[in-house]
XYZ file of C-alpha atoms in Angstrom:
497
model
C -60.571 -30.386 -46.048
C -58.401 -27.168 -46.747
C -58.973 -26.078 -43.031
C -57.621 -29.519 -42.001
C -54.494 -29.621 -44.354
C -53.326 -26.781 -43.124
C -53.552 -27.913 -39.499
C -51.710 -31.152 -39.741
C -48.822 -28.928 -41.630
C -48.951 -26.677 -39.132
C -48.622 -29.276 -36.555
C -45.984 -31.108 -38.299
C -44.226 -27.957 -38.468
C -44.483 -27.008 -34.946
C -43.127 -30.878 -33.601
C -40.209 -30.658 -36.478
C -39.152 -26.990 -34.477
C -39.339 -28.526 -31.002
C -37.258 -32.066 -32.629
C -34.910 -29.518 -34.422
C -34.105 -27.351 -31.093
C -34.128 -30.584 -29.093
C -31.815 -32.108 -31.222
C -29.015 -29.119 -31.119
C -29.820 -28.651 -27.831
C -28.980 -32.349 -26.721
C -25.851 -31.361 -29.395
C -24.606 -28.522 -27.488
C -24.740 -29.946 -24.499
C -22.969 -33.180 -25.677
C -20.238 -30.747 -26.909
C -19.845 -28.955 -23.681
C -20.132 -32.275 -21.322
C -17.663 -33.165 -23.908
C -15.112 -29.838 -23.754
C -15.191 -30.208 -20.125
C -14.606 -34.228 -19.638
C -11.723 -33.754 -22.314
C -10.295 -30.289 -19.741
C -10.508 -32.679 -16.652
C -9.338 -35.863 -17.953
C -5.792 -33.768 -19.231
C -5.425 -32.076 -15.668
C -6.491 -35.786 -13.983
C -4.212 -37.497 -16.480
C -4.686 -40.336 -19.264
C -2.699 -43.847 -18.351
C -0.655 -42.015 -15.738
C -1.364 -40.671 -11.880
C 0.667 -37.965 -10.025
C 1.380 -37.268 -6.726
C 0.780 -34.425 -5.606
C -1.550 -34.094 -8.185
C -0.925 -29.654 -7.536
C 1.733 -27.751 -6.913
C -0.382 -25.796 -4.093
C 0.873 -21.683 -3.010
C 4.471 -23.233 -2.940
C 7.052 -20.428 -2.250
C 9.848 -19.299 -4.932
C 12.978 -21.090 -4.082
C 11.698 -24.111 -3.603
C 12.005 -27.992 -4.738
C 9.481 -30.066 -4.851
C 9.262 -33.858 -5.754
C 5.935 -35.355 -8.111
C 5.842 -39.061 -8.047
C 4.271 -40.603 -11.267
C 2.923 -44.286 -11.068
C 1.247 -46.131 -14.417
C -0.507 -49.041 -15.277
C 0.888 -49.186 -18.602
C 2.162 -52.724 -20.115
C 5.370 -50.668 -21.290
C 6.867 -47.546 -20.625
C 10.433 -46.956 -21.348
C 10.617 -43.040 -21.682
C 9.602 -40.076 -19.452
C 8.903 -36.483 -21.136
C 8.431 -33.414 -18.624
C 8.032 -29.880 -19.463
C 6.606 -26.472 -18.149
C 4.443 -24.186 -19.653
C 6.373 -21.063 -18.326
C 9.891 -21.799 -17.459
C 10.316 -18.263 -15.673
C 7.557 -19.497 -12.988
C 9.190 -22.558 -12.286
C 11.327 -25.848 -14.246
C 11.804 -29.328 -13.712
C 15.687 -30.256 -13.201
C 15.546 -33.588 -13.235
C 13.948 -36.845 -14.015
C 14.493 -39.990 -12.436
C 14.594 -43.547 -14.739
C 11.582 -45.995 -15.173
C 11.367 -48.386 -12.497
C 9.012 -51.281 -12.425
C 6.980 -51.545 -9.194
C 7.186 -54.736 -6.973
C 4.124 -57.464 -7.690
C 2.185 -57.187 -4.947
C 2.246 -53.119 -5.867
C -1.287 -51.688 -7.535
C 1.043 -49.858 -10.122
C 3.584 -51.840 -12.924
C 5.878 -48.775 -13.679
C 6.780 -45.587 -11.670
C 9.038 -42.405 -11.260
C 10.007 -39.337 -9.990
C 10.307 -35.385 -10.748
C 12.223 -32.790 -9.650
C 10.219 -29.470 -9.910
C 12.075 -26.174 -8.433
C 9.655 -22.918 -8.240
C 11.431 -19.851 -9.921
C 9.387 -16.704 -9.821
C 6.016 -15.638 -8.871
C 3.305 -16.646 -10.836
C 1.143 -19.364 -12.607
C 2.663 -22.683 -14.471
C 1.796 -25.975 -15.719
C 3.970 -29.025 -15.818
C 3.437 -31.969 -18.260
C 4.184 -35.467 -17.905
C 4.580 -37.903 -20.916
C 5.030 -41.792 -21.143
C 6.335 -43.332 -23.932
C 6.448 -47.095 -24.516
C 8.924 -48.922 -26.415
C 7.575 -47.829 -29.996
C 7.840 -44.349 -29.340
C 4.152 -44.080 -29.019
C 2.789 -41.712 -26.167
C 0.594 -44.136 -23.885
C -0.116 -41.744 -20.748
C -0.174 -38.293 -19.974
C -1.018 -35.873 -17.116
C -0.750 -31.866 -15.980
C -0.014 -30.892 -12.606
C -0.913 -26.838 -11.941
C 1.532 -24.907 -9.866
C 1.331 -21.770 -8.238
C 4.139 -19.883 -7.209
C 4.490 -17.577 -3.932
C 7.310 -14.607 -2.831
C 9.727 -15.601 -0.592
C 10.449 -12.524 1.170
C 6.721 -11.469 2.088
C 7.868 -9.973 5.511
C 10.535 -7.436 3.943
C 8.376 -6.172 2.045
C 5.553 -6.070 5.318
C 8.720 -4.111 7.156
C 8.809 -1.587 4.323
C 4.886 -1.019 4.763
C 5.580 -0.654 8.502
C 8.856 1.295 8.380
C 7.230 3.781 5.376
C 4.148 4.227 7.598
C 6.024 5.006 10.777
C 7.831 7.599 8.530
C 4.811 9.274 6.882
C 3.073 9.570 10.647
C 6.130 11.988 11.778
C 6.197 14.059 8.130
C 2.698 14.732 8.558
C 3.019 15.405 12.453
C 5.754 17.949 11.403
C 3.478 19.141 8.539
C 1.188 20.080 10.989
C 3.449 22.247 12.498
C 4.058 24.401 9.930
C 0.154 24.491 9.002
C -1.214 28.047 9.271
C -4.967 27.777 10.527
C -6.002 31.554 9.267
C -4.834 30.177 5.481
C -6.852 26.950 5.761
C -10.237 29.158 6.993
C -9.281 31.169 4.082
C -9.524 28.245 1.601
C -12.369 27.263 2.963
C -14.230 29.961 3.118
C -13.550 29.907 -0.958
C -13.091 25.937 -1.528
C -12.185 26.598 -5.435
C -8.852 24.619 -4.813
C -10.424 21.739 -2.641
C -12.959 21.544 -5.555
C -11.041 21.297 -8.466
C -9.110 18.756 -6.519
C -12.026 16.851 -6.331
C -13.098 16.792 -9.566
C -9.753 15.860 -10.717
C -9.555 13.068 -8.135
C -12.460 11.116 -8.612
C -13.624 11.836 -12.244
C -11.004 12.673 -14.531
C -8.418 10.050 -12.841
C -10.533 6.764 -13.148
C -11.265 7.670 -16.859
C -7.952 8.012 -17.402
C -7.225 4.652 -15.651
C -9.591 3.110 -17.221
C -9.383 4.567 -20.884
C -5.319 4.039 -20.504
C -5.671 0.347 -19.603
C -8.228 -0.226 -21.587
C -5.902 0.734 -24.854
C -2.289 -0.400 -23.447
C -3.776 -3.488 -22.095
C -6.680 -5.332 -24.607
C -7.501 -8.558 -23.371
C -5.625 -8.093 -20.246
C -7.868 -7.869 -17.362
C -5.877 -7.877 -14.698
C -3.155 -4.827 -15.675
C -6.678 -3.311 -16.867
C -8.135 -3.889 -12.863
C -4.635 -2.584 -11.746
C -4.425 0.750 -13.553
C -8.244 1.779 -13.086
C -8.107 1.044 -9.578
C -4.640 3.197 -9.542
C -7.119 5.692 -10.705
C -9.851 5.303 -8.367
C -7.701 5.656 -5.313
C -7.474 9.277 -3.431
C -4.860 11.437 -3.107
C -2.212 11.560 -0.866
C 1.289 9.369 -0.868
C 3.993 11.451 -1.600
C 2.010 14.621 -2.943
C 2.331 16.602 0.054
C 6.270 16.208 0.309
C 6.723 16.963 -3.234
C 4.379 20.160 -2.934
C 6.687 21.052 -0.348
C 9.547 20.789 -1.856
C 8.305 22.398 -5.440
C 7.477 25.316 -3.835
C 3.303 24.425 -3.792
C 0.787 25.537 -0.895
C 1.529 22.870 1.630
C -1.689 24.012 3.579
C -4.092 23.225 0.525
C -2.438 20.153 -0.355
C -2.909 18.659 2.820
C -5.937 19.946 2.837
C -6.919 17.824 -0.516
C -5.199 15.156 0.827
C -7.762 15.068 3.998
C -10.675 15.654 2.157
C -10.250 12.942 -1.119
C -9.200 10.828 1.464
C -12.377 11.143 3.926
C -14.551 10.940 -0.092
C -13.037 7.332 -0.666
C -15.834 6.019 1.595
C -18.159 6.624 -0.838
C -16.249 7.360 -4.836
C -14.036 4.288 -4.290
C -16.784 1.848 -3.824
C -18.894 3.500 -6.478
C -16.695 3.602 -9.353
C -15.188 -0.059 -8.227
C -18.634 -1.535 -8.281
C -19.590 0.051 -11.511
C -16.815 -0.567 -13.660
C -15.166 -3.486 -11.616
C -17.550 -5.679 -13.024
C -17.442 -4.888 -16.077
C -13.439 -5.294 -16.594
C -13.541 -8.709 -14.436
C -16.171 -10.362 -15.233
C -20.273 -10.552 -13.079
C -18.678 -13.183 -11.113
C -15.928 -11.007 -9.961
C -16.731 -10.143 -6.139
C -14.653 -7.237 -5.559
C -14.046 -6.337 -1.572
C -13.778 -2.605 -0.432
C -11.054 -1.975 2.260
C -12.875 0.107 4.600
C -11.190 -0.778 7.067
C -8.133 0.492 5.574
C -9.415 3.541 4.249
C -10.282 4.808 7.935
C -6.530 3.570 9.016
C -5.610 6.159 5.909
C -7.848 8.897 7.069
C -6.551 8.668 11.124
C -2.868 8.223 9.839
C -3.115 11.596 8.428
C -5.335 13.647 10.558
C -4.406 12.371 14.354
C -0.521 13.415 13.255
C -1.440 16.704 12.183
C -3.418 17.415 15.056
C -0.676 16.698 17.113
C 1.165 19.202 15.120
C -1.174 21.479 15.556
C -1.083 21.161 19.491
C 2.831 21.647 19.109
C 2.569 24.548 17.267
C -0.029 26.191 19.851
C 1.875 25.175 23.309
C 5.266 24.628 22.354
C 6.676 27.106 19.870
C 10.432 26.332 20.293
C 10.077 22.795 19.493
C 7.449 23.823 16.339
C 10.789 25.709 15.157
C 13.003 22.920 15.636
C 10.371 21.149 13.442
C 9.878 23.232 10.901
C 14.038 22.616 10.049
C 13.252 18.886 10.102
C 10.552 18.867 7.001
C 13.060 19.276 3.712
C 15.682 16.747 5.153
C 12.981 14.170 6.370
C 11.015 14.829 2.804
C 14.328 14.235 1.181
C 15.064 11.099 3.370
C 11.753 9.487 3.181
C 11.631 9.659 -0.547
C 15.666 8.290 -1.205
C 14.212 5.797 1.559
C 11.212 4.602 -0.464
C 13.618 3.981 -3.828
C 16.322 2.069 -2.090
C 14.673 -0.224 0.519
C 11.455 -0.119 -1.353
C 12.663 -1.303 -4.404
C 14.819 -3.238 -2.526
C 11.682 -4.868 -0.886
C 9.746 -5.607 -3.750
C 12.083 -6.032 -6.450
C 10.194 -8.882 -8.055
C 8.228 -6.540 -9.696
C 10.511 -5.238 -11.835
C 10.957 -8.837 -13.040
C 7.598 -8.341 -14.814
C 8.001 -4.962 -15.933
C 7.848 -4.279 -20.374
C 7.373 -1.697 -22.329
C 3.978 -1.408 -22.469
C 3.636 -1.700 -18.335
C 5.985 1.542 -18.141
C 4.601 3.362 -20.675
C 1.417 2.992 -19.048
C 3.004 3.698 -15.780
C 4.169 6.976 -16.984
C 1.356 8.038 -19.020
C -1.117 7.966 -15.884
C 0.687 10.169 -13.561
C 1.655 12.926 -16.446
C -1.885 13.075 -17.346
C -3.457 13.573 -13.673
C -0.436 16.737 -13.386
C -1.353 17.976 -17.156
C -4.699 17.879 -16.442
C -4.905 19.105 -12.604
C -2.834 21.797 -13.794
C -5.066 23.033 -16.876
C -7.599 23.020 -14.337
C -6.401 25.367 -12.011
C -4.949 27.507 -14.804
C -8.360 27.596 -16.681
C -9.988 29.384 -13.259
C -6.720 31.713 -12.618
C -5.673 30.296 -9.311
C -2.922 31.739 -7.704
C 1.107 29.716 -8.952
C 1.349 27.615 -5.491
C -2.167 26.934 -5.808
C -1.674 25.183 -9.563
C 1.480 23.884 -8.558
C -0.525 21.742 -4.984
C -3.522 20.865 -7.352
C -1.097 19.860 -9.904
C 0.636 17.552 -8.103
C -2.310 16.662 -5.815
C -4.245 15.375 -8.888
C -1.205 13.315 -10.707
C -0.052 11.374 -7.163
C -2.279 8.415 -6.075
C -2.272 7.189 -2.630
C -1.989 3.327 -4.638
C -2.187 1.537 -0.865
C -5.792 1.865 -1.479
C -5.667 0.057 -5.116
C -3.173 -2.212 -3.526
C -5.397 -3.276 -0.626
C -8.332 -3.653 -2.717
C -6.236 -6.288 -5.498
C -4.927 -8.177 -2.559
C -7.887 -8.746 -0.884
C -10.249 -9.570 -3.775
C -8.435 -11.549 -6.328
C -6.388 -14.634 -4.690
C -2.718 -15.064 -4.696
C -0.511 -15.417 -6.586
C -2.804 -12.833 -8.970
C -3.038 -10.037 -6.261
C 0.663 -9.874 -5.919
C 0.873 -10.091 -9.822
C -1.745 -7.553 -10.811
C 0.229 -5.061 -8.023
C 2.976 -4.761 -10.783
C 1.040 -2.012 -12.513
C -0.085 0.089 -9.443
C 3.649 0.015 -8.813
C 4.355 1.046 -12.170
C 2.469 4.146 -11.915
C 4.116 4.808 -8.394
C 7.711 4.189 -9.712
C 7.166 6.557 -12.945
C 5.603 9.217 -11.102
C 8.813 11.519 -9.770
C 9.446 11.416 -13.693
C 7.758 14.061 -14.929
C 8.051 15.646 -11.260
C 11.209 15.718 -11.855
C 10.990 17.066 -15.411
C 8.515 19.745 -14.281
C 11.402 20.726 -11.480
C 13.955 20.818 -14.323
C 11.736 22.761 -16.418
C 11.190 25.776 -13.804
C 14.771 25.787 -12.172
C 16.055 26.555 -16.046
C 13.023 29.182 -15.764
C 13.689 31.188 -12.755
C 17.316 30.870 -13.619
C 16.679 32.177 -16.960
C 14.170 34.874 -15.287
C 17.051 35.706 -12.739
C 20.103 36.148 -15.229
C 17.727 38.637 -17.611
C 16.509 40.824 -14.444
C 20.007 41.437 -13.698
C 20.856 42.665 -16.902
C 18.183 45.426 -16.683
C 19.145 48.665 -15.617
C 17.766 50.623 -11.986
C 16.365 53.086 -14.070
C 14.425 51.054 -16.624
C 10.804 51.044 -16.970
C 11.113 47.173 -16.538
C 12.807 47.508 -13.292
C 9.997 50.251 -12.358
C 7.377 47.931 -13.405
C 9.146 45.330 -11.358
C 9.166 47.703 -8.200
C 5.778 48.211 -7.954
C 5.015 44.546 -8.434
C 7.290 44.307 -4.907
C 5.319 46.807 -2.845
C 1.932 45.359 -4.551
C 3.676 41.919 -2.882
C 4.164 43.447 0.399
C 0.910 45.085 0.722
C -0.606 41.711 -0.256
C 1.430 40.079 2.163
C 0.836 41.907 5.443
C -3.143 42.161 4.952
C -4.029 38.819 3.451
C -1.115 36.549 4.938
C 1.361 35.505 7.512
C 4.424 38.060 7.318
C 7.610 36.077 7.194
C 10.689 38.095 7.076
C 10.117 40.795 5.053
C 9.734 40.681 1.024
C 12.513 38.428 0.033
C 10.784 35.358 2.315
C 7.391 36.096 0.848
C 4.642 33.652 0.963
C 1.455 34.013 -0.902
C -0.718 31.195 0.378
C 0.550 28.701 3.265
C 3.609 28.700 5.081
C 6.928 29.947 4.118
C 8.952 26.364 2.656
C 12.519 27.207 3.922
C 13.676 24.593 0.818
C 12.547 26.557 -2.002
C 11.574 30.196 -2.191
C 9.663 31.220 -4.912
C 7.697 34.034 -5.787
C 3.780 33.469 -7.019
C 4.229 34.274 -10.810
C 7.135 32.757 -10.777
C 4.920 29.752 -10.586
């Protein structure tokens, strides 16, 4: 009898789980059927219908016209407003009118809505009847497009044509007996490396993960900022900061050629997890080989030059500072020019974070090199090398997976980090101009005759000696070059690094 009491509890038991987990099962769903009825029937509208019922990819500059029709018994008042005035506004709404009777509406009206700004807005319609009393309302979503798409695809053109002849001419000046050097001893190429692809996206993704919580997007942005190889500008400001131009093209070729395979891994593995499982991020290869043939089929041709036609590699080599100079004033005036919108959506925060990305990868490409003695030009390229992201990569890569308008939104932080980079570039240049200055004013305050000066003399012949065994004379002492070729816009001697 025991035995049997205890099963028909048990049993009871058992049922009253399954009825219990039924029951708030049957409840969640309810609430979820409900949260999503209650989502669609405030974007399809309550006592009111709109058409268009979207604001569809409409381009900035705009006006568009929503017409509103209602079956109401009395509506004597119209109330429209926009989630994000910056995005987009409504300038004008037109009176009630009653429709005619053999219409399948009784009242109706119109909307003026003019698109701003880039971006993401709502727009919400109210009816009010002759009490005051709110008897229909809808939401129409707009999206927001640039205007001026195809400036800003003549900049990408123009910049590209640029960068081709820099590097052609950069070839030119390449020294072939210095690059089989480095590679006979890769310590540069490798520190590069792990600089590029492991220290960089941690520090995207550790710096947007703390100036960004919540934000996905600017979080995407930075860490694929991160992610992406070397190269941009790093090779013209090696050149003009006195760095081996040989190695840093050299890094530039080689993270480049390693995108293949670190961008894909470390978007795939951390992509996810800053967007979301369902995020299906697309790698640019496509892009990526265009990168790698834009910079080594100009330097070969350079490299041709410089073999069969030595007068015009001179004329050349006189062309790099100017077109270095040119190409960056270039990129800051019609560039930002081109795609001023983003400054629009620039804050503290986003330039902070800008900054702070950049001065990291040269702080930390620099301790590097420091850490395992390399040679001054050598820190200086892997410096450099390590801070300055090629972002077209990052660009590509937010363009093609997320749809517009986000793409060209979450592009505002990539182009953060490329407008705050000559920052602490040009800091650093500030910094060692007051050096050598400083260095220059105190050796000429030192006697012939002093040990100093002594000390200073055999440095010189150790320089010369150096010089003539290990690398390409170039004029005597005074045009010395330790690694690479001589850089006729900045002479510097290697500890003067």
């Amino acid at each position: 009898m025991a035995r049997m009491l205890v099963f028909v509890s048990q049993y009871c038991w058992g049922h009253y789980q399954s009825c219990l987990l039924l029951v708030l099962s049957l409840a969640l769903t309810a609430g979820a059927v409900t949260a999503q009825y209650t989502q669609e029937e405030e974007d399809r509208g309550v006592g009111v219908v709109v058409e268009p019922q979207e604001l569809h990819h409409v381009v900035e500059g705009t006006d568009h016209v929503l017409t509103w029709y209602s079956n109401q018994t009395s509506v004597v008042r119209v109330d429209a407003f926009v989630s994000d005035e910056m995005v987009g506004t409504v300038t004008w709404a037109s009176a009630v009118s009653r429709g005619e009777p053999n219409d399948n509406y009784i009242f109706t009206g119109n909307l003026n809505v003019s698109a701003l700004f880039i971006g993401y807005n709502k727009i919400k319609l109210s009816l009010y009847d002759d009490h005051n009393v709110m008897v229909g309302e809808v939401t129409v979503k707009m999206t927001v497009l640039l205007s001026y798409q195809n400036l800003s695809d003549l900049f990408t053109v123009l910049l590209g044509i640029l960068i081709a002849i820099l590097y052609a001419i950069m070839g030119v000046t390449m020294d072939l007996s210095v690059v089989k050097t480095i590679m006979m001893k890769p310590i540069g190429p490798i520190i590069g490396m792990i600089c590029q692809y492991i220290i960089m996206p941690l520090l995207g993704f550790g710096l947007g993960m703390l100036a960004f919580p919540g934000n996905s997007l600017a979080q995407l942005g930075l860490f694929l900022v991160g992610c992406s190889p070397g190269g941009g500008s790093s090779n013209m400001w090696t050149h003009l900061m006195g760095g081996s131009l040989d190695l840093s093209i050299m890094m530039t070729f080689i993270s480049s050629v390693a995108a293949f395979g670190a961008v894909p891994l470390w978007v795939l593995m951390v992509g996810p997890y800053i967007m979301g499982d369902k995020a299906e991020f697309i790698i640019p290869y496509k892009d990526i080989t265009i990168l790698v043939l834009s910079l080594s089929i100009p330097c070969c041709v350079g490299l041709l030059i410089q073999r069969f036609l030595p007068r015009v590699s001179k004329v050349m080599k006189l062309m790099l500072t100017p077109l270095v100079i040119f190409s960056i004033l270039f990129t800051f005036t019609f560039g930002v020019y081109a795609n001023v919108y983003v400054f629009s959506l620039f804050d503290f925060t986003t330039v902070i974070a800008g900054f702070g990305l950049p001065a990291l990868g040269f702080l930390s490409g620099l301790i590097f090199a420091k850490l395992l003695r390399l040679p001054g030009r050598d820190c200086t390229a892997i410096c450099i090398e390590t801070g300055i992201q090629n972002a077209t990569v990052a660009l590509f890569i937010l363009k093609l997976t997320l749809e517009k308008p986000a793409g060209d939104l979450t592009i505002v932080y990539p182009a953060a980090a490329v407008l705050m980079t000559p920052i602490p570039l040009v800091l650093m240049a500030i910094t060692r101009k007051i050096y050598l200055y400083s260095r220059r004013i105190k050796s000429h305050h030192i006697p012939h005759d002093s040990p100093e000066n002594q000390i200073e003399g055999e440095k010189d012949d150790t320089r010369k000696h150096y010089d003539s065994t290990n690398t390409t004379v170039v004029n005597g002492a005074n045009n010395f070059s330790s690694v690479g070729i001589d850089n006729p816009g900045l002479v510097v001697r290697e500890e003067d690094v």
